[in-house]
Structures are given as structure tokens and as C-alpha cells.
PDB file of C-alpha atoms in Angstrom:
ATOM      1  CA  UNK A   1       0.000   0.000   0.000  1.00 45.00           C
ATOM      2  CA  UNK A   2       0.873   3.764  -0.397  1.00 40.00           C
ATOM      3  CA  UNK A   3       0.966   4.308   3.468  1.00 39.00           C
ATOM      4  CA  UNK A   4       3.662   1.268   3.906  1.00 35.00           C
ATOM      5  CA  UNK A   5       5.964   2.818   0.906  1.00 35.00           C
ATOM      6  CA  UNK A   6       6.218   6.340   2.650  1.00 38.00           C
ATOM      7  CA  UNK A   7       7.077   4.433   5.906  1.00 33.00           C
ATOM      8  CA  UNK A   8       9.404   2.102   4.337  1.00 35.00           C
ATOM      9  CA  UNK A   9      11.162   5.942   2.259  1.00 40.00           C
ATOM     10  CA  UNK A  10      10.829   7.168   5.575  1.00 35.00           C
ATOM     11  CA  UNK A  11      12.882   4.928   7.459  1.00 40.00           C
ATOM     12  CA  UNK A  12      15.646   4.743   4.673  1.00 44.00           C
ATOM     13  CA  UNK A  13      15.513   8.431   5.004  1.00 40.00           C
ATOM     14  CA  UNK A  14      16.250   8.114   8.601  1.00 45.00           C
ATOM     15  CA  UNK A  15      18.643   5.627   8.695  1.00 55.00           C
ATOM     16  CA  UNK A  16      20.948   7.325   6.345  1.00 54.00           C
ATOM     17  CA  UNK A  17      20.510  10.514   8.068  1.00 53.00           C
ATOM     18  CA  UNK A  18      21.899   7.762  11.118  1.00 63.00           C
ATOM     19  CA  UNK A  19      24.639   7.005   8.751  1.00 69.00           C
ATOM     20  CA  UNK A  20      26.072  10.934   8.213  1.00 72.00           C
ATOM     21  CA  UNK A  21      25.575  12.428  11.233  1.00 78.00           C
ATOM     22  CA  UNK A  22      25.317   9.955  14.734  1.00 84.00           C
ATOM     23  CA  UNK A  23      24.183  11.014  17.783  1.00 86.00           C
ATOM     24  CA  UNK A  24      25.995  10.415  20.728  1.00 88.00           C
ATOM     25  CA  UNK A  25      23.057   8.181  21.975  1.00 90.00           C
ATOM     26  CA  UNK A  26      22.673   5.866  19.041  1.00 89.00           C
ATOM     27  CA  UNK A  27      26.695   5.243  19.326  1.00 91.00           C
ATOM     28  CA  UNK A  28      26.110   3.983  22.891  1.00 92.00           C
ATOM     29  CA  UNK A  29      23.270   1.739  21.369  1.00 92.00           C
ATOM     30  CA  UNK A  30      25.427   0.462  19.176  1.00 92.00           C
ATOM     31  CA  UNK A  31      27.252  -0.443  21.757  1.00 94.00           C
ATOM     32  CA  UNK A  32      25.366  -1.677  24.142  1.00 94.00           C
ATOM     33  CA  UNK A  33      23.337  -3.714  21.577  1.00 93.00           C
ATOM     34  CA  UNK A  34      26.954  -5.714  20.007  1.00 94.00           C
ATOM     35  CA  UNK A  35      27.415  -7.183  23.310  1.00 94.00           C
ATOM     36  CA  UNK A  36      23.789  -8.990  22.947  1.00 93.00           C
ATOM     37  CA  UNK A  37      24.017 -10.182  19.690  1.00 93.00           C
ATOM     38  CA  UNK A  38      23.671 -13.478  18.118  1.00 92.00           C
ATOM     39  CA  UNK A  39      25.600 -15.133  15.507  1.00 92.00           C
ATOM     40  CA  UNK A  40      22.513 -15.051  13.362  1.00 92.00           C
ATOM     41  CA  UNK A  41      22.386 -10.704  14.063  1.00 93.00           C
ATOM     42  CA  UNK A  42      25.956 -10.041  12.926  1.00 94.00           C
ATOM     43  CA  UNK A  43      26.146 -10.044   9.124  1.00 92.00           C
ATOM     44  CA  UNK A  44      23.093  -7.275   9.455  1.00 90.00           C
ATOM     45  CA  UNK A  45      24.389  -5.534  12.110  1.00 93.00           C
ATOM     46  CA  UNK A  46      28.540  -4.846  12.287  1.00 95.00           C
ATOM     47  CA  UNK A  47      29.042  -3.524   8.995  1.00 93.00           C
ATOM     48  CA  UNK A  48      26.350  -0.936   9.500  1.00 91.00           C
ATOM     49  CA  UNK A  49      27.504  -0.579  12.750  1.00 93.00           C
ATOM     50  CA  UNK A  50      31.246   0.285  11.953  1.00 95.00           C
ATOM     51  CA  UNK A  51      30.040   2.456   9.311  1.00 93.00           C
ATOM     52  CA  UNK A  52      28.320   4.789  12.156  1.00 92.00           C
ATOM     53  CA  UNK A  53      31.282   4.465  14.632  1.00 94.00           C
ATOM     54  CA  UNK A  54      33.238   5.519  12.005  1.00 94.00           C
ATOM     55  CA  UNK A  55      31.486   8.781  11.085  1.00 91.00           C
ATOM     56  CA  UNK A  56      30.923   9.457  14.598  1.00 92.00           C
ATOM     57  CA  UNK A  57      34.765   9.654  15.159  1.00 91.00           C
ATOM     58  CA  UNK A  58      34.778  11.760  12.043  1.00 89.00           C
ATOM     59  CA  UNK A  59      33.182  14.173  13.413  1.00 82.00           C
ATOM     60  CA  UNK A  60      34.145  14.188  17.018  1.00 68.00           C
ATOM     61  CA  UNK A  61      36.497  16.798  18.686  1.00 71.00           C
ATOM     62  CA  UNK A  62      37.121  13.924  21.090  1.00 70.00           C
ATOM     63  CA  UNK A  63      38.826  11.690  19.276  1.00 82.00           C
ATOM     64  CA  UNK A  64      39.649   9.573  22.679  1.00 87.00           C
ATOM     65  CA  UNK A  65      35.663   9.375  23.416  1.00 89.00           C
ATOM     66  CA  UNK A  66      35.066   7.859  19.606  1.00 92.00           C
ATOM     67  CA  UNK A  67      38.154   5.068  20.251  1.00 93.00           C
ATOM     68  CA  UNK A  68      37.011   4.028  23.257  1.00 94.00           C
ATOM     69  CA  UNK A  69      33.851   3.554  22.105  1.00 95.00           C
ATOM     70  CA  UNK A  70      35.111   1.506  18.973  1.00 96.00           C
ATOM     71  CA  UNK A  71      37.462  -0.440  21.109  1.00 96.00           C
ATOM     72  CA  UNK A  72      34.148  -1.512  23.423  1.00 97.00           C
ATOM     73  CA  UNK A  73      32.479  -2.197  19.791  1.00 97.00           C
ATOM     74  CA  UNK A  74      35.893  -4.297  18.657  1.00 97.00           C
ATOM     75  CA  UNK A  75      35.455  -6.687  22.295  1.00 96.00           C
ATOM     76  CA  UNK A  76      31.983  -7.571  21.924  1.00 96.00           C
ATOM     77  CA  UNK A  77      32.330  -8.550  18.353  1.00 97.00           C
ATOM     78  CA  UNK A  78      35.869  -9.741  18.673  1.00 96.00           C
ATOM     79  CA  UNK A  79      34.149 -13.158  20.157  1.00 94.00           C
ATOM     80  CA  UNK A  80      32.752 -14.134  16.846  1.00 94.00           C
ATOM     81  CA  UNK A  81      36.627 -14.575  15.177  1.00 92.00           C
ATOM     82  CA  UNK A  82      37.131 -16.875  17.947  1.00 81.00           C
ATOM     83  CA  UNK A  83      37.088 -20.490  16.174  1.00 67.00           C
ATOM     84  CA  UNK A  84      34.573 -19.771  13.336  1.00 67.00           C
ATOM     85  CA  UNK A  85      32.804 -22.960  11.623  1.00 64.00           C
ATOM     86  CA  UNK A  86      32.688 -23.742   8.248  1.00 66.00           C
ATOM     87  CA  UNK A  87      29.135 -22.939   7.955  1.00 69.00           C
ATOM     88  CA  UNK A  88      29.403 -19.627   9.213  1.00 76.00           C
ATOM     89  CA  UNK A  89      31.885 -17.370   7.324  1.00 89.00           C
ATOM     90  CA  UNK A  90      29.522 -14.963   6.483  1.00 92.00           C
ATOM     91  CA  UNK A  91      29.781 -14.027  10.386  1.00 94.00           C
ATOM     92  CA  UNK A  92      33.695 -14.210  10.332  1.00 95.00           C
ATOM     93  CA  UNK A  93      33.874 -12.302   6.875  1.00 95.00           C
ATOM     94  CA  UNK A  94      31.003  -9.582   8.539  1.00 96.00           C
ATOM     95  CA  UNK A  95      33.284  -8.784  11.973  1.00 97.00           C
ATOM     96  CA  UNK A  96      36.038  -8.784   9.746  1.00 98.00           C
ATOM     97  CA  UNK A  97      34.774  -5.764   7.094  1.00 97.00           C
ATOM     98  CA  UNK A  98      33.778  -4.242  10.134  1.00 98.00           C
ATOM     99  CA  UNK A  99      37.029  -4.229  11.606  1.00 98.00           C
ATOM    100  CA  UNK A 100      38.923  -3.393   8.594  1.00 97.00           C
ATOM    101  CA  UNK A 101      36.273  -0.023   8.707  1.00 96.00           C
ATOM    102  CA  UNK A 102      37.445   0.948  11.753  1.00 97.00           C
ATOM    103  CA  UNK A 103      41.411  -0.109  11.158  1.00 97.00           C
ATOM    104  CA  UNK A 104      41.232  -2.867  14.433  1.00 97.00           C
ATOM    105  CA  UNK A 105      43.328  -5.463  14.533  1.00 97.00           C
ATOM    106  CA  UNK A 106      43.604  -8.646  16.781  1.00 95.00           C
ATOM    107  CA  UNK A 107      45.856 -11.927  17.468  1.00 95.00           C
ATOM    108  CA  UNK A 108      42.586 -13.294  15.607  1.00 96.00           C
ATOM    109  CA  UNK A 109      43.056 -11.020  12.696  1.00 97.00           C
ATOM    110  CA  UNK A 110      46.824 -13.114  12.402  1.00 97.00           C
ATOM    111  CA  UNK A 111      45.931 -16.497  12.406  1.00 96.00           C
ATOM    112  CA  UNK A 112      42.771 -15.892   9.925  1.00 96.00           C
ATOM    113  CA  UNK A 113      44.961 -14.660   7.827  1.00 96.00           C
ATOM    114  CA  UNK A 114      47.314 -17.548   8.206  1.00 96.00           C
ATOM    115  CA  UNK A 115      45.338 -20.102   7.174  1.00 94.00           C
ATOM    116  CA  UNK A 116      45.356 -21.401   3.814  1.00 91.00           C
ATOM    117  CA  UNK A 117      42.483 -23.622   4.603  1.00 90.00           C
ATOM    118  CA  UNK A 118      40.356 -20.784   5.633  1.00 91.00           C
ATOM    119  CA  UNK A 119      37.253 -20.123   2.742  1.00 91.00           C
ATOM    120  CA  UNK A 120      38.990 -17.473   0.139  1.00 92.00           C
ATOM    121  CA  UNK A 121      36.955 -15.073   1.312  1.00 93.00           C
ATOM    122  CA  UNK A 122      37.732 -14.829   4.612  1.00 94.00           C
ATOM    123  CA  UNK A 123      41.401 -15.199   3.522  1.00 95.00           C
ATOM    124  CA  UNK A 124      40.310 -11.648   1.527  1.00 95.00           C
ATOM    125  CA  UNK A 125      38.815  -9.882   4.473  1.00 96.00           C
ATOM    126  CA  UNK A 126      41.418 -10.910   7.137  1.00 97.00           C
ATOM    127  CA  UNK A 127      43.905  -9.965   5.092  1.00 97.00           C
ATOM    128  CA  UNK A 128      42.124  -6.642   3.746  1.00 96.00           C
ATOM    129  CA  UNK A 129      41.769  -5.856   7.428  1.00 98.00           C
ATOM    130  CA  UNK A 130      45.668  -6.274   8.125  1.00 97.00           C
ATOM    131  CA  UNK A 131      45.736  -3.613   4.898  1.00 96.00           C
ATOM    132  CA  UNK A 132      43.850  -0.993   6.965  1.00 96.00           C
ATOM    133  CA  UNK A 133      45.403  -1.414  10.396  1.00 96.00           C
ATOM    134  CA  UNK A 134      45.124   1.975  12.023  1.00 94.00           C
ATOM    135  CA  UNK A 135      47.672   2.829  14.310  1.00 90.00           C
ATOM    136  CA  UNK A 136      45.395   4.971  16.901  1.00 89.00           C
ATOM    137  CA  UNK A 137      44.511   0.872  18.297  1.00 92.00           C
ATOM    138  CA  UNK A 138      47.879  -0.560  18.897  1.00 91.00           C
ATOM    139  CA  UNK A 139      49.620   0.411  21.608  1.00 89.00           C
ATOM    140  CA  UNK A 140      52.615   1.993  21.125  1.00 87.00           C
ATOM    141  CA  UNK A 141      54.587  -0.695  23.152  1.00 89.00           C
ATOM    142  CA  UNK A 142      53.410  -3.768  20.704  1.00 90.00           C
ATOM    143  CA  UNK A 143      53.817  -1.702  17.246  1.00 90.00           C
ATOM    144  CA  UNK A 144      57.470  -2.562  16.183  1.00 87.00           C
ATOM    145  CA  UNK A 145      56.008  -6.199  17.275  1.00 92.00           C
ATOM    146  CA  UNK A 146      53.151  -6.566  15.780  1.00 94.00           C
ATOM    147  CA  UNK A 147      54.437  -5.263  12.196  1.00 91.00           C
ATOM    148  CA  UNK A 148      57.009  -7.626  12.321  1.00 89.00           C
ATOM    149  CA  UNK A 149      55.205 -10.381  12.908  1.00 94.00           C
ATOM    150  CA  UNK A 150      53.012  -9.275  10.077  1.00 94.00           C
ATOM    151  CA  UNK A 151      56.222  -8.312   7.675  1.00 91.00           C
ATOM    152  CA  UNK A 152      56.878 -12.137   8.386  1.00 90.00           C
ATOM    153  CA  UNK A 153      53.526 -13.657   8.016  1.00 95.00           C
ATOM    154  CA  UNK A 154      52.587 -11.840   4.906  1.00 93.00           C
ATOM    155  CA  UNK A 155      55.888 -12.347   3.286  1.00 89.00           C
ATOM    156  CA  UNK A 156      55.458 -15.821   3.577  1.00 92.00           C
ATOM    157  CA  UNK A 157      52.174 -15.502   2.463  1.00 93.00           C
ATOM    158  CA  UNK A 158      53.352 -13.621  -0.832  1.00 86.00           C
ATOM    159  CA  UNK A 159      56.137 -16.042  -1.565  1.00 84.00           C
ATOM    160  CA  UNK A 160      54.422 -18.967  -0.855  1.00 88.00           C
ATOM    161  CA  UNK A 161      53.662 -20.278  -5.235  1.00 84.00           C
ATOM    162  CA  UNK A 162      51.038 -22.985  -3.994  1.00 88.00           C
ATOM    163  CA  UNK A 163      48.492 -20.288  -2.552  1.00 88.00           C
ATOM    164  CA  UNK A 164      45.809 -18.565  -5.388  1.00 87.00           C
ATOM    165  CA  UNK A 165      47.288 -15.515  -7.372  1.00 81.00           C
ATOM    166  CA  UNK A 166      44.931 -13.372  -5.615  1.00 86.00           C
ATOM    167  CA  UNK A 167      45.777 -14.519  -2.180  1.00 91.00           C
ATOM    168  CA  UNK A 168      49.502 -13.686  -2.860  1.00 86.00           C
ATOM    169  CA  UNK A 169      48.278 -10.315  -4.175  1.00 84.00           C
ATOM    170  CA  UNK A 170      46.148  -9.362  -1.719  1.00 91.00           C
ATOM    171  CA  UNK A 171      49.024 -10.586   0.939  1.00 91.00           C
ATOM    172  CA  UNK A 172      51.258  -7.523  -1.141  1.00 85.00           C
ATOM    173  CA  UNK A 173      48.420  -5.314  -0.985  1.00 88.00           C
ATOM    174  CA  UNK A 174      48.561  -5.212   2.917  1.00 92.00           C
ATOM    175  CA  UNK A 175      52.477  -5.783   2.985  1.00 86.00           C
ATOM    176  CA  UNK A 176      53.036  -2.015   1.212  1.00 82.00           C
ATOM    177  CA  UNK A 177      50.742   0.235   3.431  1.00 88.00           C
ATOM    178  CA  UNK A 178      52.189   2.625   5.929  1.00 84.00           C
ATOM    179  CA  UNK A 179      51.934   0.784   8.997  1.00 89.00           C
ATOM    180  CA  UNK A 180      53.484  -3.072   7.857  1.00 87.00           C
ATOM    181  CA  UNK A 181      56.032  -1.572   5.387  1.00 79.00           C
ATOM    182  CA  UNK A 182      58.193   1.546   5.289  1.00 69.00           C
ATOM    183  CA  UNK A 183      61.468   1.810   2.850  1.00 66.00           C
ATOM    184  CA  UNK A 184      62.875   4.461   4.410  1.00 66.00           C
ATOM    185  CA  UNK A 185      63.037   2.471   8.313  1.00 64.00           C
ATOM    186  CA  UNK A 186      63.088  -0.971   7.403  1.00 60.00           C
ATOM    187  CA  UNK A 187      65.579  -3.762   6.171  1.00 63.00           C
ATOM    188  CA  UNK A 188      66.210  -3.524   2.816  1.00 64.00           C
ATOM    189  CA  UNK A 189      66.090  -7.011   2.715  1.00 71.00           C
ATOM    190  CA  UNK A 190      62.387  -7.306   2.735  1.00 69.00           C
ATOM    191  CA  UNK A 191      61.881  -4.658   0.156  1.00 68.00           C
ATOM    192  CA  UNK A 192      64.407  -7.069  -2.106  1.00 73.00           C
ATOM    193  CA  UNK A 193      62.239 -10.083  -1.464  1.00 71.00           C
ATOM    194  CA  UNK A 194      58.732  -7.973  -1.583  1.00 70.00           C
ATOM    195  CA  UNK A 195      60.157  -7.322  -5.142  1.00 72.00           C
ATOM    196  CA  UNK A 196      61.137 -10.686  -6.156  1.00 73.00           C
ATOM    197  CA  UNK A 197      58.146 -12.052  -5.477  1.00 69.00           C
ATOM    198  CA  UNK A 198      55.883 -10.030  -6.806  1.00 67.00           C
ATOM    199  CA  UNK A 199      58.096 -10.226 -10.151  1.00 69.00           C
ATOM    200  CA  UNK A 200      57.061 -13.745  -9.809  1.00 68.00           C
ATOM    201  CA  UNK A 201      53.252 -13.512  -9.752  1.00 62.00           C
ATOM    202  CA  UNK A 202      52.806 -10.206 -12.091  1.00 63.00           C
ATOM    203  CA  UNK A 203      52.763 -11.791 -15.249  1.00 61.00           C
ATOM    204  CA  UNK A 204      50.464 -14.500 -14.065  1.00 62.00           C
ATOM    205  CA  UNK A 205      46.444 -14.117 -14.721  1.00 59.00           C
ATOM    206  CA  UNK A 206      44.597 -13.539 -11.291  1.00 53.00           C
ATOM    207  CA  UNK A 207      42.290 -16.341  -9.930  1.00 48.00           C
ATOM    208  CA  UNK A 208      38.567 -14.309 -10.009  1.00 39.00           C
ATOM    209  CA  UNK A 209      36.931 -14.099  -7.085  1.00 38.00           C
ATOM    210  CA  UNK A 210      33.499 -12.940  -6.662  1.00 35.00           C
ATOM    211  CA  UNK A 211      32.174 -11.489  -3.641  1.00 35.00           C
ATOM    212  CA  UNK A 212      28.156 -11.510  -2.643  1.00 29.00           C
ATOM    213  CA  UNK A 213      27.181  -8.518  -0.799  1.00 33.00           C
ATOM    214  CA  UNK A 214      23.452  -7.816   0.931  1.00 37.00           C
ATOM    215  CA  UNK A 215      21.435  -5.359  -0.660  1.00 34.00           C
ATOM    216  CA  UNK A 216      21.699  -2.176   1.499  1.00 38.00           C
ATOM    217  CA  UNK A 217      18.163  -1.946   2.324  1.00 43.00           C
ATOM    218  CA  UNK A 218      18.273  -5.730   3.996  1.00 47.00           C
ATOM    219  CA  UNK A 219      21.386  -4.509   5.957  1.00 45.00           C
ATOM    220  CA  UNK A 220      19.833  -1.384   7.103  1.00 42.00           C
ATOM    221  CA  UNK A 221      16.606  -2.957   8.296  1.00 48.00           C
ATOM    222  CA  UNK A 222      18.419  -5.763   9.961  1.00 50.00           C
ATOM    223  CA  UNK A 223      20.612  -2.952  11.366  1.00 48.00           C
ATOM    224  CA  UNK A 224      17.448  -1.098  13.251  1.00 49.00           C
ATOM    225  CA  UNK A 225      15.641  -4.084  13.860  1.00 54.00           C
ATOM    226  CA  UNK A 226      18.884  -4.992  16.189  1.00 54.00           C
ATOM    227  CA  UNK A 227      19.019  -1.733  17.987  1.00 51.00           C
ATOM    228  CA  UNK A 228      15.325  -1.326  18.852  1.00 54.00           C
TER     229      UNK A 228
END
């Protein structure tokens, strides 16, 4: 009926009015609401979700108020990484765009990443989350740890010949980004080997890979329907 379209604008209306400009009390719904949520909630829910924290720290003066409140976000949903079944990577590959959004990272994050078992893509996502590590969430006394471990893990990754094309690629990807990889501070021995192995796989044809996204409308409904 007419009546249940202009509802239905209405609410996309609001919710990306949500999206540009969130209040202060929706972030601490969003909150509050990740720590209830079921495995079943999360694809709907943490993209959408990172997507507000995100723009809320955008445009807060208090930049310390906006971490905290994605760090709070990043433990509740953290405990869906934790030994993820086959059946349910679209809850991995969810938490895992949502902390790539918001440039977390966790021990979790690593060993995702590490396994060539793992569905290709949640191979993508944990790597593509390594890719946008911000460095506002790891302490300052873990960084020169944490990015070598990573240096190591995804350089292994890149040279390793029996992993897909785009694996190795995507490994490279989140090898050259400001945070893993810096020429002008680190060994020049890892930009040699970054170099040869990449020479290695350029010539080669990608393996194609197609990611399924939800419509936006069925994330933003799930979204709200979480949060009421």
C-alpha cells in the first residue's frame, strides 16, 4: 500500500541521516546492543555498525571518546573470530569488514589470515583488514612487534607459489601500506624479497573471485531491527 511505501522511504531516510551524522546516543546503542548479539544478528548488524562508529569519530572533537567507544564495539564482536565454523563465514567475513572499517586489529586477525584452509573469502577480508590497520589501536609498546610479525607472516604468504594468485596479491596489498612496510626504516632485505616475489606472480592471470554482498536496504533494516 501507499501508506507502507512512505514508511518504508521514511525509514531509509532516517537511517541514512543515522549514517552521516550519529548522535551520541545511538553510538552507545550500538554499543550496548553488540554485546547482545547473536551469531545469526551479525552479518546485518557490524558492517552498518562500523560504518556509524566511524562517522561518529569523524566528526568528534574527542577523538579519545570515539576510540574508546570503537574499542568496546571491537570486544563484543571480537568473540565471533574466535574459532569460526565452516558454515558460518559470512559471520567471520562480517566482523572482519567491520574491523577493517574501523582499522582494528587482533591476534585473531593473524591467524585468519594464516590459514590457507580458511574459505577465500575470509582469507580476503582478514587480510584486507591487516591492509587498513590503524595505528590509533595498537599500543605503542606492541607496534614494532606486531608489524614484524606481520612483515613475516605476509611475506610468507606472498612467496608462498602454492596459494591462489589473488591470495599472494592481496598478501602484497597489505604488505606495502604505511603501517606493515616503510622503505625508508626498514631492512632492505624485505623490500628485495617484496620485489622478487611479486616479479614472480605479475605476469600470471589472477584467480577471479566474486564477492556476494546484501542489498543495502536488507542490511539497514536488519541494522534497526537490532538496535530497537
Amino acid at each position: 500500500t501507499k501508506s507502507s511505501v512512505d514508511i518504508a522511504s521514511k525509514k531509509e531516510v532516517l537511517a541514512v541521516f543515522y549514517l552521516d551524522s550519529p548522535t551520541e546516543d545511538l553510538v552507545k546503542q550500538i554499543v550496548q546492543s553488540s554485546n547482545k548479539l547473536t551469531a545469526a544478528q551479525v552479518p546485518e548488524f557490524v558492517v552498518l555498525a562500523a560504518t556509524i562508529l566511524k562517522s561518529y569519530k569523524a566528526r568528534q572533537d574527542n577523538n579519545k571518546d570515539a576510540n574508546d567507544k570503537i574499542k568496546e564495539f571491537q570486544k563484543a564482536i571480537s568473540k565471533f573470530l574466535k574459532n569460526p565454523a565452516k558454515d558460518s563465514s559470512n559471520v567471520t567475513t562480517a566482523v572482519l569488514a567491520a574491523y577493517a572499517q574501523l582499522g582494528v586489529y587482533d591476534d585473531q586477525v593473524r591467524t585468519l589470515a594464516a590459514n590457507d584452509k580458511a574459505p577465500l573469502e575470509v582469507q580476503y577480508q582478514a587480510l584486507n583488514t591487516i591492509r587498513h590497520i590503524c595505528d590509533d589501536f595498537i599500543d605503542d609498546a606492541n607496534q614494532v612487534k606486531i608489524r614484524t610479525d606481520l612483515q613475516s607472516l605476509l611475506l610468507k604468504i606472498l612467496q608462498n607459489k602454492s596459494n591462489k594468485n589473488a591470495v599472494r596479491v592481496w598478501a602484497f596489498e597489505a604488505l606495502f601500506t604505511s603501517f606493515i612496510y616503510n622503505p625508508e626504516e626498514d631492512d632492505s632485505t624485505l623490500g628485495d624479497n617484496l620485489e622478487k616475489a611479486l616479479s614472480e606472480i605479475l605476469d600470471q592471470p589472477l584467480n577471479q573471485v566474486s564477492f556476494f554482498q546484501s542489498k543495502s536496504k536488507d542490511l539497514i533494516t536488519g541494522f534497526f531491527c537490532v538496535i530497537e
